[in-house]
PDB file of C-alpha atoms in Angstrom:
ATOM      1  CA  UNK A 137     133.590 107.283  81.238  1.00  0.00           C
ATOM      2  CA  UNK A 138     130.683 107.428  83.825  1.00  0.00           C
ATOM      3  CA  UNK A 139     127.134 108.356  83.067  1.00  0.00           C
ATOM      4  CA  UNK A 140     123.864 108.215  84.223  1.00  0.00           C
ATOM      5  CA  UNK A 141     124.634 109.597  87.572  1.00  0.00           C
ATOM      6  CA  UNK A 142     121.277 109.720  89.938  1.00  0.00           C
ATOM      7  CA  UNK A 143     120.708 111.042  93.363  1.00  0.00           C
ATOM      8  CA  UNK A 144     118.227 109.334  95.767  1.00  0.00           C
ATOM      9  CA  UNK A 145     116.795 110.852  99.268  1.00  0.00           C
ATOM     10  CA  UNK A 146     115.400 108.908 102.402  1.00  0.00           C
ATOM     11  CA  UNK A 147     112.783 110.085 103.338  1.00  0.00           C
ATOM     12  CA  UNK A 148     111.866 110.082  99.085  1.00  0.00           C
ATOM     13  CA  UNK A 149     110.164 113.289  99.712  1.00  0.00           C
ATOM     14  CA  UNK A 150     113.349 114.897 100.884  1.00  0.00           C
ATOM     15  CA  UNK A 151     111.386 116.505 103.489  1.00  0.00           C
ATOM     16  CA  UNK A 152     112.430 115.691 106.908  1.00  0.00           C
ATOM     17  CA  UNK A 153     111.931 117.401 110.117  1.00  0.00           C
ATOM     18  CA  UNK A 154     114.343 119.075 112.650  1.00  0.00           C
ATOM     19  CA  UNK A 155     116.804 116.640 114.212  1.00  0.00           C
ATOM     20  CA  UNK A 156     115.668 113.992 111.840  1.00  0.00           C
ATOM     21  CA  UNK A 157     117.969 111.646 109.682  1.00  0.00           C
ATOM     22  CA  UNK A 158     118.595 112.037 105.958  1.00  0.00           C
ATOM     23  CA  UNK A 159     120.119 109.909 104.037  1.00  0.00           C
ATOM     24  CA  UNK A 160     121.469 110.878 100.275  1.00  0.00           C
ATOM     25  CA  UNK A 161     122.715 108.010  97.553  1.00  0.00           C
ATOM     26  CA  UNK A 162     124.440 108.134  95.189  1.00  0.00           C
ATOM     27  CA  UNK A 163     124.535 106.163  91.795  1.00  0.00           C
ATOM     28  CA  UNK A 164     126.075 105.524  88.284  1.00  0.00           C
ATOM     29  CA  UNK A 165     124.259 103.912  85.407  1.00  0.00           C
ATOM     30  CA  UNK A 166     127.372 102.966  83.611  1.00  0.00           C
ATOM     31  CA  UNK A 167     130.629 103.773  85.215  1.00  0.00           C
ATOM     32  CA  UNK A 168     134.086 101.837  85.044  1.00  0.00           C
ATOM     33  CA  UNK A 169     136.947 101.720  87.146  1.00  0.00           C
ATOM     34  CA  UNK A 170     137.228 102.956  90.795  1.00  0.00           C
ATOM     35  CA  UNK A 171     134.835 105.691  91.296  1.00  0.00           C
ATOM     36  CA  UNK A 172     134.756 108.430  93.898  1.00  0.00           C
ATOM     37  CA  UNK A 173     131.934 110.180  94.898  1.00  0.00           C
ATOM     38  CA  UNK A 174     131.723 113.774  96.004  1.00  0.00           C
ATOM     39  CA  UNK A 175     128.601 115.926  97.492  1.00  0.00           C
ATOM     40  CA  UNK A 176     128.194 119.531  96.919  1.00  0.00           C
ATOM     41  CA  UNK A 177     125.270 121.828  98.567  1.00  0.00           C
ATOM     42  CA  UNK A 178     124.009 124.869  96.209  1.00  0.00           C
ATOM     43  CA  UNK A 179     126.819 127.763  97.709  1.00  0.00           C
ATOM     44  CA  UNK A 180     129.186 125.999  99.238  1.00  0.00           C
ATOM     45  CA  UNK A 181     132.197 126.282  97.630  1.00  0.00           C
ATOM     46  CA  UNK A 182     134.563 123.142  99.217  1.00  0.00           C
ATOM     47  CA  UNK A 183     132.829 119.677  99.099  1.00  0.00           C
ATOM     48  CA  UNK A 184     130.496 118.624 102.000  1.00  0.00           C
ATOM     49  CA  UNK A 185     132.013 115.366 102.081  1.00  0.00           C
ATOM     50  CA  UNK A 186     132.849 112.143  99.876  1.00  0.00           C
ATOM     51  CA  UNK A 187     131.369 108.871  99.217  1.00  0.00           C
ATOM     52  CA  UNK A 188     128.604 107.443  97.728  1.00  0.00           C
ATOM     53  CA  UNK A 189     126.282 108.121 100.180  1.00  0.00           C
ATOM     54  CA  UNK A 190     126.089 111.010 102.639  1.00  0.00           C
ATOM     55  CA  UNK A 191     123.913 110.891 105.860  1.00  0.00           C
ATOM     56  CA  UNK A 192     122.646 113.902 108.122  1.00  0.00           C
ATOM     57  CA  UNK A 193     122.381 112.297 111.346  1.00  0.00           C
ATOM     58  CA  UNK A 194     120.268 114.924 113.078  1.00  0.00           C
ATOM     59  CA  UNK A 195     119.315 117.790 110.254  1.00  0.00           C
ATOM     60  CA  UNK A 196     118.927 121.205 110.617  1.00  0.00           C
ATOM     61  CA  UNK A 197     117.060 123.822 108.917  1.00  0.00           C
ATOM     62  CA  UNK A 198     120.309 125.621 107.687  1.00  0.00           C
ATOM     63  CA  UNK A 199     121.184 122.164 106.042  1.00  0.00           C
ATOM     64  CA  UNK A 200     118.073 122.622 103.530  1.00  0.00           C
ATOM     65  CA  UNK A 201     118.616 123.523  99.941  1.00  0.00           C
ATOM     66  CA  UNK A 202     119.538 122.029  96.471  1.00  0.00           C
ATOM     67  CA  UNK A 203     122.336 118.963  96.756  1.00  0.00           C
ATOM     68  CA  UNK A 204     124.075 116.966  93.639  1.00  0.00           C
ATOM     69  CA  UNK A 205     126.586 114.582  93.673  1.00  0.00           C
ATOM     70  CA  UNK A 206     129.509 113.909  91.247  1.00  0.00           C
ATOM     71  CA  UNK A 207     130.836 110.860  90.402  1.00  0.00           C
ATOM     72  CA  UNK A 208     134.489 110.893  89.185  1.00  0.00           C
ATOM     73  CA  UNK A 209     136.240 108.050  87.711  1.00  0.00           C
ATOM     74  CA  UNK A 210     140.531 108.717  86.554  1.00  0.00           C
ATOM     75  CA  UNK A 211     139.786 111.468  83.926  1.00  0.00           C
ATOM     76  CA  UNK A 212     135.965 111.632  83.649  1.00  0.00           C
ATOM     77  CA  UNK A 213     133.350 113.261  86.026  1.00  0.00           C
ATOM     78  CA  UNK A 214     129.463 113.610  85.677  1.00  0.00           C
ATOM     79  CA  UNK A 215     126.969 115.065  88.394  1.00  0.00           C
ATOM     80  CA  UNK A 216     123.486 114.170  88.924  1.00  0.00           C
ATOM     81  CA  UNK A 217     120.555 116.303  88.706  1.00  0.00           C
ATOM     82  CA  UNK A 218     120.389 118.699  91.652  1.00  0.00           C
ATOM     83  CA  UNK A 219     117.789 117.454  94.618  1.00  0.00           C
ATOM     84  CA  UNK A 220     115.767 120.033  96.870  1.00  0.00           C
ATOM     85  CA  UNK A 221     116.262 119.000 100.519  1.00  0.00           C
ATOM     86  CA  UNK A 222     113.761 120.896 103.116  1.00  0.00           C
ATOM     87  CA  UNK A 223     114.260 120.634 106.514  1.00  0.00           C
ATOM     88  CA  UNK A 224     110.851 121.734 108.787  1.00  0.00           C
ATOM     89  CA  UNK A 225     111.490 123.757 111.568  1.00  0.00           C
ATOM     90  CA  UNK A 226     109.655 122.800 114.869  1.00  0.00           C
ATOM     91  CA  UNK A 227     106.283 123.651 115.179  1.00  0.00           C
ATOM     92  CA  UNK A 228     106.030 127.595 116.049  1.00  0.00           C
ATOM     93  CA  UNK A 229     106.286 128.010 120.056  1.00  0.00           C
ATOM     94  CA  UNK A 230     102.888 130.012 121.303  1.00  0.00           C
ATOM     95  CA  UNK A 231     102.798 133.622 121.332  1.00  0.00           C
ATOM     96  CA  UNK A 232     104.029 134.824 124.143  1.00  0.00           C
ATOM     97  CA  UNK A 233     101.062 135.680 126.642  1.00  0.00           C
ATOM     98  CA  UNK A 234      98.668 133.461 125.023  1.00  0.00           C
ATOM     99  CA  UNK A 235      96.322 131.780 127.125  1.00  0.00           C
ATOM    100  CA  UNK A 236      97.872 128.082 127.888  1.00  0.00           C
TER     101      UNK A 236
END
């Protein structure tokens, strides 16, 4: 069986900005066997990919919102905790015709 499953975030505020890299890990506590990971975003139906850790090279701001991962080992499966990933936008442009 596999417990304990935990998600951690790089930056650890799972805040990063535009373009930025995040990083997501995933972990058992107590797992045997081969294990295979799987991440899921909050409304996405298929899987966003597999592994134990998944990696946003350059984020976006659609890419924010609540992630978990599930660990699966033969018959057995447990998912962490969700995790709130926010990705800041740019900083607004200027109105346009304001005074440079």
């Amino acid at each position: 069986p596999v417990s304990g499953v935990s998600l951690k975030v790089q930056p650890p505020t799972g805040q990063v900005a535009e373009g930025d890299r995040l990083v997501l890990v995933c972990s058992v506590a107590t797992g045997t066997g081969p294990l295979s990971f799987s991440w899921h975003r909050q409304g996405s139906a298929t899987p966003l990919a597999t592994g134990p850790r998944y990696e946003l090279r350059a984020a976006q701001q659609r890419d924010s919102g609540q992630y978990h991962c599930t660990a699966t080992n033969g018959g057995t499966a447990a998912s962490s905790p969700s995790l709130w990933v926010t990705v800041l936008g740019e900083r607004d442009p200027p109105a346009s015709g304001a005074p440079h």
